[in-house]
């Protein structure tokens, strides 16, 4: 038999305290308040071993979101799996910037390219209930996760399509296109370290300079934007100048880069000129 507080101490010695508490709560199926109210309770060795296995996996770098199967983003929790990128706060900034460029009501059409778990598309659908939202991903496994998240949130009106970037959107135009594409350099050593080792490589890395996917999106976006429509792309904090140059090169206007909540370049945006 093992006391709960002893397991918590073990976990805190190997990871951040918040992660430790979250994993113990998840393993026991209990809330954080229950955990502290019952810290002196004893666990049988089967339950204690289940907790220790999660602790060991996290200590080895496996992301907490994959261990719990869930990640909080925007105003909801999403199911995530190793088939999907784990949503990050920077993507919430992209959603915020997109919403600022859309009226609160009206019939307009939005596209989310590389939707993964569905974070951008579902946030946009939740905040703009009259909008038509189409989410695209090349991965059938990711789309299965995203569809499940949409159903759990009552957002089945979001359309999911499989394909590479604009391929499933032939002939269609949008009022706003948003994307969090892969943007890490393919030889970046961080891809082989920590949490990133466990996330899908094709959702993280994109060529020698990390801009291969963004080049495709920038090149094809003008033909998929309605006059006056917006394109927003999340990117690495050192890539703002390069992404702006790509957007300018395809004739988009009002090109700018916005910062994340830590003051780093994170989202570049532009629009198609009105007719």
mmCIF file of C-alpha atoms in Angstrom:
data_model
loop_
_atom_site.group_PDB
_atom_site.id
_atom_site.type_symbol
_atom_site.label_atom_id
_atom_site.label_comp_id
_atom_site.label_asym_id
_atom_site.label_seq_id
_atom_site.Cartn_x
_atom_site.Cartn_y
_atom_site.Cartn_z
ATOM 1 C CA UNK A 1 0.000 0.000 0.000
ATOM 2 C CA UNK A 2 1.198 3.526 -0.819
ATOM 3 C CA UNK A 3 -0.036 6.866 0.464
ATOM 4 C CA UNK A 4 -1.267 9.372 -2.115
ATOM 5 C CA UNK A 5 0.949 12.154 -0.791
ATOM 6 C CA UNK A 6 3.988 9.877 -1.123
ATOM 7 C CA UNK A 7 3.185 9.350 -4.802
ATOM 8 C CA UNK A 8 2.779 13.087 -5.245
ATOM 9 C CA UNK A 9 6.216 13.664 -3.740
ATOM 10 C CA UNK A 10 7.696 11.091 -6.118
ATOM 11 C CA UNK A 11 6.079 12.817 -9.070
ATOM 12 C CA UNK A 12 7.123 16.329 -8.037
ATOM 13 C CA UNK A 13 10.730 15.222 -7.798
ATOM 14 C CA UNK A 14 10.652 14.271 -11.491
ATOM 15 C CA UNK A 15 8.532 16.995 -13.077
ATOM 16 C CA UNK A 16 6.732 20.294 -12.662
ATOM 17 C CA UNK A 17 4.326 20.239 -9.700
ATOM 18 C CA UNK A 18 1.314 21.096 -11.860
ATOM 19 C CA UNK A 19 2.062 18.204 -14.222
ATOM 20 C CA UNK A 20 2.546 15.876 -11.266
ATOM 21 C CA UNK A 21 -0.823 16.762 -9.762
ATOM 22 C CA UNK A 22 -2.585 16.502 -13.123
ATOM 23 C CA UNK A 23 -1.199 13.034 -13.819
ATOM 24 C CA UNK A 24 -2.040 11.683 -10.371
ATOM 25 C CA UNK A 25 -5.573 13.076 -10.682
ATOM 26 C CA UNK A 26 -5.931 11.514 -14.121
ATOM 27 C CA UNK A 27 -4.652 8.125 -12.995
ATOM 28 C CA UNK A 28 -7.055 8.062 -10.058
ATOM 29 C CA UNK A 29 -9.980 9.631 -11.906
ATOM 30 C CA UNK A 30 -10.292 12.304 -9.233
ATOM 31 C CA UNK A 31 -10.300 16.101 -9.059
ATOM 32 C CA UNK A 32 -7.453 18.206 -7.700
ATOM 33 C CA UNK A 33 -9.528 19.231 -4.682
ATOM 34 C CA UNK A 34 -10.220 15.549 -3.899
ATOM 35 C CA UNK A 35 -6.532 14.783 -4.223
ATOM 36 C CA UNK A 36 -5.516 17.216 -1.500
ATOM 37 C CA UNK A 37 -8.455 16.355 0.744
ATOM 38 C CA UNK A 38 -7.478 12.669 0.627
ATOM 39 C CA UNK A 39 -3.695 12.963 0.459
ATOM 40 C CA UNK A 40 -3.251 10.644 3.447
ATOM 41 C CA UNK A 41 -5.291 7.814 1.942
ATOM 42 C CA UNK A 42 -3.643 4.551 0.946
ATOM 43 C CA UNK A 43 -3.677 3.114 -2.560
ATOM 44 C CA UNK A 44 -3.351 -0.541 -3.394
ATOM 45 C CA UNK A 45 -0.287 -1.461 -5.419
ATOM 46 C CA UNK A 46 -2.225 -1.843 -8.680
ATOM 47 C CA UNK A 47 -3.327 1.792 -8.580
ATOM 48 C CA UNK A 48 0.026 2.972 -7.266
ATOM 49 C CA UNK A 49 1.816 1.210 -10.107
ATOM 50 C CA UNK A 50 -0.498 2.819 -12.672
ATOM 51 C CA UNK A 51 0.432 6.234 -11.273
ATOM 52 C CA UNK A 52 4.145 5.404 -11.312
ATOM 53 C CA UNK A 53 3.942 4.298 -14.943
ATOM 54 C CA UNK A 54 2.482 7.662 -15.930
ATOM 55 C CA UNK A 55 5.145 9.449 -13.885
ATOM 56 C CA UNK A 56 7.893 7.505 -15.652
ATOM 57 C CA UNK A 57 6.466 8.206 -19.091
ATOM 58 C CA UNK A 58 6.222 11.921 -18.369
ATOM 59 C CA UNK A 59 9.739 11.980 -16.932
ATOM 60 C CA UNK A 60 10.920 10.471 -20.228
ATOM 61 C CA UNK A 61 9.401 13.414 -22.084
ATOM 62 C CA UNK A 62 6.027 12.078 -23.202
ATOM 63 C CA UNK A 63 3.615 15.038 -23.296
ATOM 64 C CA UNK A 64 1.061 15.332 -20.520
ATOM 65 C CA UNK A 65 -1.667 15.911 -23.111
ATOM 66 C CA UNK A 66 -0.980 12.521 -24.705
ATOM 67 C CA UNK A 67 -0.899 10.807 -21.317
ATOM 68 C CA UNK A 68 -4.271 12.261 -20.319
ATOM 69 C CA UNK A 69 -5.695 12.327 -23.843
ATOM 70 C CA UNK A 70 -6.902 15.890 -23.405
ATOM 71 C CA UNK A 71 -5.778 19.485 -23.814
ATOM 72 C CA UNK A 72 -7.578 22.663 -22.796
ATOM 73 C CA UNK A 73 -7.680 25.306 -25.531
ATOM 74 C CA UNK A 74 -9.814 28.395 -26.039
ATOM 75 C CA UNK A 75 -13.014 27.689 -24.036
ATOM 76 C CA UNK A 76 -13.083 23.909 -24.252
ATOM 77 C CA UNK A 77 -11.112 20.700 -23.823
ATOM 78 C CA UNK A 78 -10.062 18.741 -26.879
ATOM 79 C CA UNK A 79 -9.167 15.101 -27.224
ATOM 80 C CA UNK A 80 -5.631 14.769 -28.549
ATOM 81 C CA UNK A 81 -3.638 11.737 -29.660
ATOM 82 C CA UNK A 82 -0.158 11.169 -31.115
ATOM 83 C CA UNK A 83 -1.815 11.664 -34.527
ATOM 84 C CA UNK A 84 -2.447 15.327 -33.707
ATOM 85 C CA UNK A 85 -0.298 18.270 -32.753
ATOM 86 C CA UNK A 86 -0.915 19.427 -29.188
ATOM 87 C CA UNK A 87 -2.645 22.854 -29.278
ATOM 88 C CA UNK A 88 -0.558 25.656 -27.788
ATOM 89 C CA UNK A 89 -1.364 29.138 -26.463
ATOM 90 C CA UNK A 90 0.125 30.723 -29.584
ATOM 91 C CA UNK A 91 -2.695 29.254 -31.646
ATOM 92 C CA UNK A 92 -5.249 30.917 -29.377
ATOM 93 C CA UNK A 93 -3.626 34.200 -30.393
ATOM 94 C CA UNK A 94 -4.266 33.333 -34.052
ATOM 95 C CA UNK A 95 -7.926 32.666 -33.253
ATOM 96 C CA UNK A 96 -8.183 35.979 -31.412
ATOM 97 C CA UNK A 97 -6.730 37.878 -34.378
ATOM 98 C CA UNK A 98 -9.038 36.086 -36.803
ATOM 99 C CA UNK A 99 -12.128 36.927 -34.759
ATOM 100 C CA UNK A 100 -11.138 40.595 -34.741
ATOM 101 C CA UNK A 101 -11.457 40.557 -38.530
ATOM 102 C CA UNK A 102 -14.926 39.051 -38.655
ATOM 103 C CA UNK A 103 -18.298 40.519 -37.701
ATOM 104 C CA UNK A 104 -20.117 38.770 -34.877
ATOM 105 C CA UNK A 105 -22.927 37.739 -37.195
ATOM 106 C CA UNK A 106 -23.415 37.207 -40.880
ATOM 107 C CA UNK A 107 -23.038 34.542 -43.514
ATOM 108 C CA UNK A 108 -19.360 34.060 -44.217
ATOM 109 C CA UNK A 109 -17.091 31.125 -44.918
ATOM 110 C CA UNK A 110 -13.896 30.166 -43.092
ATOM 111 C CA UNK A 111 -11.196 27.574 -43.755
ATOM 112 C CA UNK A 112 -8.719 26.018 -41.324
ATOM 113 C CA UNK A 113 -5.782 24.402 -43.114
ATOM 114 C CA UNK A 114 -4.005 21.625 -41.218
ATOM 115 C CA UNK A 115 -6.682 21.407 -38.554
ATOM 116 C CA UNK A 116 -5.149 18.595 -36.445
ATOM 117 C CA UNK A 117 -7.379 18.172 -33.401
ATOM 118 C CA UNK A 118 -9.688 20.890 -34.752
ATOM 119 C CA UNK A 119 -8.671 23.687 -32.378
ATOM 120 C CA UNK A 120 -8.869 26.622 -34.797
ATOM 121 C CA UNK A 121 -11.937 25.461 -36.711
ATOM 122 C CA UNK A 122 -13.901 24.609 -33.574
ATOM 123 C CA UNK A 123 -13.020 27.852 -31.802
ATOM 124 C CA UNK A 124 -14.102 29.834 -34.855
ATOM 125 C CA UNK A 125 -17.322 27.838 -35.189
ATOM 126 C CA UNK A 126 -18.113 28.340 -31.511
ATOM 127 C CA UNK A 127 -17.547 32.098 -31.625
ATOM 128 C CA UNK A 128 -19.207 32.676 -35.012
ATOM 129 C CA UNK A 129 -22.252 30.380 -35.054
ATOM 130 C CA UNK A 130 -23.554 31.698 -38.382
ATOM 131 C CA UNK A 131 -20.307 30.980 -40.231
ATOM 132 C CA UNK A 132 -19.662 28.047 -42.496
ATOM 133 C CA UNK A 133 -16.397 26.441 -41.352
ATOM 134 C CA UNK A 134 -14.352 23.943 -43.364
ATOM 135 C CA UNK A 135 -11.379 22.160 -41.771
ATOM 136 C CA UNK A 136 -8.730 20.393 -43.851
ATOM 137 C CA UNK A 137 -6.015 17.921 -42.894
ATOM 138 C CA UNK A 138 -3.930 15.441 -44.835
ATOM 139 C CA UNK A 139 -4.136 12.894 -41.989
ATOM 140 C CA UNK A 140 -7.192 10.645 -41.790
ATOM 141 C CA UNK A 141 -6.319 9.870 -38.161
ATOM 142 C CA UNK A 142 -6.207 13.544 -37.240
ATOM 143 C CA UNK A 143 -9.555 14.154 -38.932
ATOM 144 C CA UNK A 144 -11.100 11.299 -36.962
ATOM 145 C CA UNK A 145 -9.978 13.002 -33.745
ATOM 146 C CA UNK A 146 -11.210 16.407 -34.944
ATOM 147 C CA UNK A 147 -14.622 15.037 -35.919
ATOM 148 C CA UNK A 148 -14.947 13.464 -32.487
ATOM 149 C CA UNK A 149 -14.106 16.779 -30.853
ATOM 150 C CA UNK A 150 -16.686 18.559 -33.000
ATOM 151 C CA UNK A 151 -19.350 16.050 -31.984
ATOM 152 C CA UNK A 152 -18.445 16.377 -28.299
ATOM 153 C CA UNK A 153 -18.853 20.157 -28.531
ATOM 154 C CA UNK A 154 -22.073 20.048 -30.535
ATOM 155 C CA UNK A 155 -20.324 21.599 -33.533
ATOM 156 C CA UNK A 156 -21.115 18.951 -36.138
ATOM 157 C CA UNK A 157 -21.811 21.718 -38.681
ATOM 158 C CA UNK A 158 -18.037 22.061 -39.169
ATOM 159 C CA UNK A 159 -17.086 20.298 -42.421
ATOM 160 C CA UNK A 160 -13.967 18.121 -42.420
ATOM 161 C CA UNK A 161 -12.096 17.261 -45.605
ATOM 162 C CA UNK A 162 -8.996 15.188 -46.178
ATOM 163 C CA UNK A 163 -6.203 16.449 -48.394
ATOM 164 C CA UNK A 164 -3.077 18.551 -48.636
ATOM 165 C CA UNK A 165 -3.702 22.243 -47.951
ATOM 166 C CA UNK A 166 -6.003 23.623 -50.676
ATOM 167 C CA UNK A 167 -6.392 20.358 -52.611
ATOM 168 C CA UNK A 168 -9.870 19.553 -51.159
ATOM 169 C CA UNK A 169 -11.024 23.157 -51.719
ATOM 170 C CA UNK A 170 -10.824 23.402 -55.505
ATOM 171 C CA UNK A 171 -12.892 26.280 -56.858
ATOM 172 C CA UNK A 172 -13.935 27.542 -53.423
ATOM 173 C CA UNK A 173 -13.320 30.983 -51.949
ATOM 174 C CA UNK A 174 -13.345 32.115 -48.346
ATOM 175 C CA UNK A 175 -13.747 35.251 -46.286
ATOM 176 C CA UNK A 176 -10.941 34.101 -44.012
ATOM 177 C CA UNK A 177 -8.332 31.357 -44.163
ATOM 178 C CA UNK A 178 -6.340 30.451 -41.047
ATOM 179 C CA UNK A 179 -3.522 27.969 -40.632
ATOM 180 C CA UNK A 180 -1.053 26.725 -38.064
ATOM 181 C CA UNK A 181 1.181 24.820 -40.501
ATOM 182 C CA UNK A 182 4.451 23.043 -39.719
ATOM 183 C CA UNK A 183 7.193 25.668 -39.555
ATOM 184 C CA UNK A 184 10.232 24.144 -37.825
ATOM 185 C CA UNK A 185 13.408 23.548 -39.834
ATOM 186 C CA UNK A 186 13.709 19.853 -40.661
ATOM 187 C CA UNK A 187 17.180 19.566 -39.097
ATOM 188 C CA UNK A 188 16.331 21.499 -35.927
ATOM 189 C CA UNK A 189 17.780 19.474 -33.008
ATOM 190 C CA UNK A 190 14.757 20.351 -30.849
ATOM 191 C CA UNK A 191 12.717 17.874 -32.901
ATOM 192 C CA UNK A 192 14.682 15.092 -31.230
ATOM 193 C CA UNK A 193 14.298 16.435 -27.706
ATOM 194 C CA UNK A 194 11.613 16.508 -25.024
ATOM 195 C CA UNK A 195 7.934 16.610 -25.912
ATOM 196 C CA UNK A 196 8.516 17.220 -29.628
ATOM 197 C CA UNK A 197 9.848 13.670 -30.056
ATOM 198 C CA UNK A 198 6.321 12.379 -29.546
ATOM 199 C CA UNK A 199 4.377 14.740 -31.805
ATOM 200 C CA UNK A 200 3.757 13.987 -35.511
ATOM 201 C CA UNK A 201 6.809 15.132 -37.468
ATOM 202 C CA UNK A 202 4.750 16.203 -40.481
ATOM 203 C CA UNK A 203 2.856 18.649 -38.255
ATOM 204 C CA UNK A 204 6.083 20.208 -36.962
ATOM 205 C CA UNK A 205 8.801 20.347 -39.636
ATOM 206 C CA UNK A 206 8.653 21.802 -43.137
ATOM 207 C CA UNK A 207 11.851 21.821 -45.161
ATOM 208 C CA UNK A 208 15.309 23.243 -44.639
ATOM 209 C CA UNK A 209 14.093 26.680 -43.555
ATOM 210 C CA UNK A 210 10.741 25.582 -42.111
ATOM 211 C CA UNK A 211 8.811 27.536 -44.738
ATOM 212 C CA UNK A 212 7.880 24.913 -47.342
ATOM 213 C CA UNK A 213 4.242 24.609 -46.226
ATOM 214 C CA UNK A 214 3.874 28.363 -45.785
ATOM 215 C CA UNK A 215 5.135 28.896 -49.342
ATOM 216 C CA UNK A 216 2.395 26.617 -50.678
ATOM 217 C CA UNK A 217 -0.290 28.326 -48.609
ATOM 218 C CA UNK A 218 0.855 31.823 -49.610
ATOM 219 C CA UNK A 219 1.082 30.907 -53.294
ATOM 220 C CA UNK A 220 -2.386 29.380 -53.495
ATOM 221 C CA UNK A 221 -4.275 31.593 -51.044
ATOM 222 C CA UNK A 222 -5.106 34.495 -53.410
ATOM 223 C CA UNK A 223 -7.204 32.254 -55.660
ATOM 224 C CA UNK A 224 -9.120 30.967 -52.621
ATOM 225 C CA UNK A 225 -9.829 34.316 -50.965
ATOM 226 C CA UNK A 226 -12.874 36.398 -51.711
ATOM 227 C CA UNK A 227 -12.164 40.079 -52.438
ATOM 228 C CA UNK A 228 -11.205 41.640 -49.107
ATOM 229 C CA UNK A 229 -10.709 38.207 -47.527
ATOM 230 C CA UNK A 230 -8.027 37.584 -44.903
ATOM 231 C CA UNK A 231 -5.222 35.042 -44.607
ATOM 232 C CA UNK A 232 -3.645 34.399 -41.178
ATOM 233 C CA UNK A 233 -0.648 32.104 -40.692
ATOM 234 C CA UNK A 234 1.052 31.101 -37.455
ATOM 235 C CA UNK A 235 4.835 30.767 -37.702
ATOM 236 C CA UNK A 236 8.068 30.712 -35.722
ATOM 237 C CA UNK A 237 9.170 33.820 -33.858
ATOM 238 C CA UNK A 238 12.140 34.398 -36.196
ATOM 239 C CA UNK A 239 10.132 33.969 -39.414
ATOM 240 C CA UNK A 240 8.003 37.109 -39.507
ATOM 241 C CA UNK A 241 10.061 38.977 -42.091
ATOM 242 C CA UNK A 242 10.271 35.968 -44.415
ATOM 243 C CA UNK A 243 6.545 35.244 -44.184
ATOM 244 C CA UNK A 244 5.646 38.877 -44.849
ATOM 245 C CA UNK A 245 7.829 38.784 -47.951
ATOM 246 C CA UNK A 246 5.995 35.678 -49.180
ATOM 247 C CA UNK A 247 2.597 37.310 -48.657
ATOM 248 C CA UNK A 248 3.674 40.478 -50.438
ATOM 249 C CA UNK A 249 5.103 38.491 -53.349
ATOM 250 C CA UNK A 250 1.683 37.030 -54.210
ATOM 251 C CA UNK A 251 -0.013 40.427 -54.290
ATOM 252 C CA UNK A 252 -1.790 40.429 -50.949
ATOM 253 C CA UNK A 253 -2.204 43.779 -49.192
ATOM 254 C CA UNK A 254 -2.144 45.097 -45.612
ATOM 255 C CA UNK A 255 0.613 42.627 -44.807
ATOM 256 C CA UNK A 256 1.593 42.661 -41.132
ATOM 257 C CA UNK A 257 2.947 40.503 -38.323
ATOM 258 C CA UNK A 258 1.345 40.337 -34.884
ATOM 259 C CA UNK A 259 3.030 39.215 -31.687
ATOM 260 C CA UNK A 260 2.084 36.471 -29.265
ATOM 261 C CA UNK A 261 1.444 37.139 -25.587
ATOM 262 C CA UNK A 262 5.165 37.053 -24.893
ATOM 263 C CA UNK A 263 5.856 39.790 -27.423
ATOM 264 C CA UNK A 264 7.350 37.557 -30.123
ATOM 265 C CA UNK A 265 6.434 37.588 -33.815
ATOM 266 C CA UNK A 266 3.908 34.781 -34.194
ATOM 267 C CA UNK A 267 1.111 35.422 -36.710
ATOM 268 C CA UNK A 268 1.445 37.090 -40.103
ATOM 269 C CA UNK A 269 -1.649 38.222 -41.928
ATOM 270 C CA UNK A 270 -2.712 39.854 -45.155
ATOM 271 C CA UNK A 271 -5.789 40.275 -47.285
ATOM 272 C CA UNK A 272 -6.832 40.143 -50.879
ATOM 273 C CA UNK A 273 -7.566 43.580 -52.296
ATOM 274 C CA UNK A 274 -11.282 44.407 -52.499
ATOM 275 C CA UNK A 275 -12.729 44.618 -56.011
#
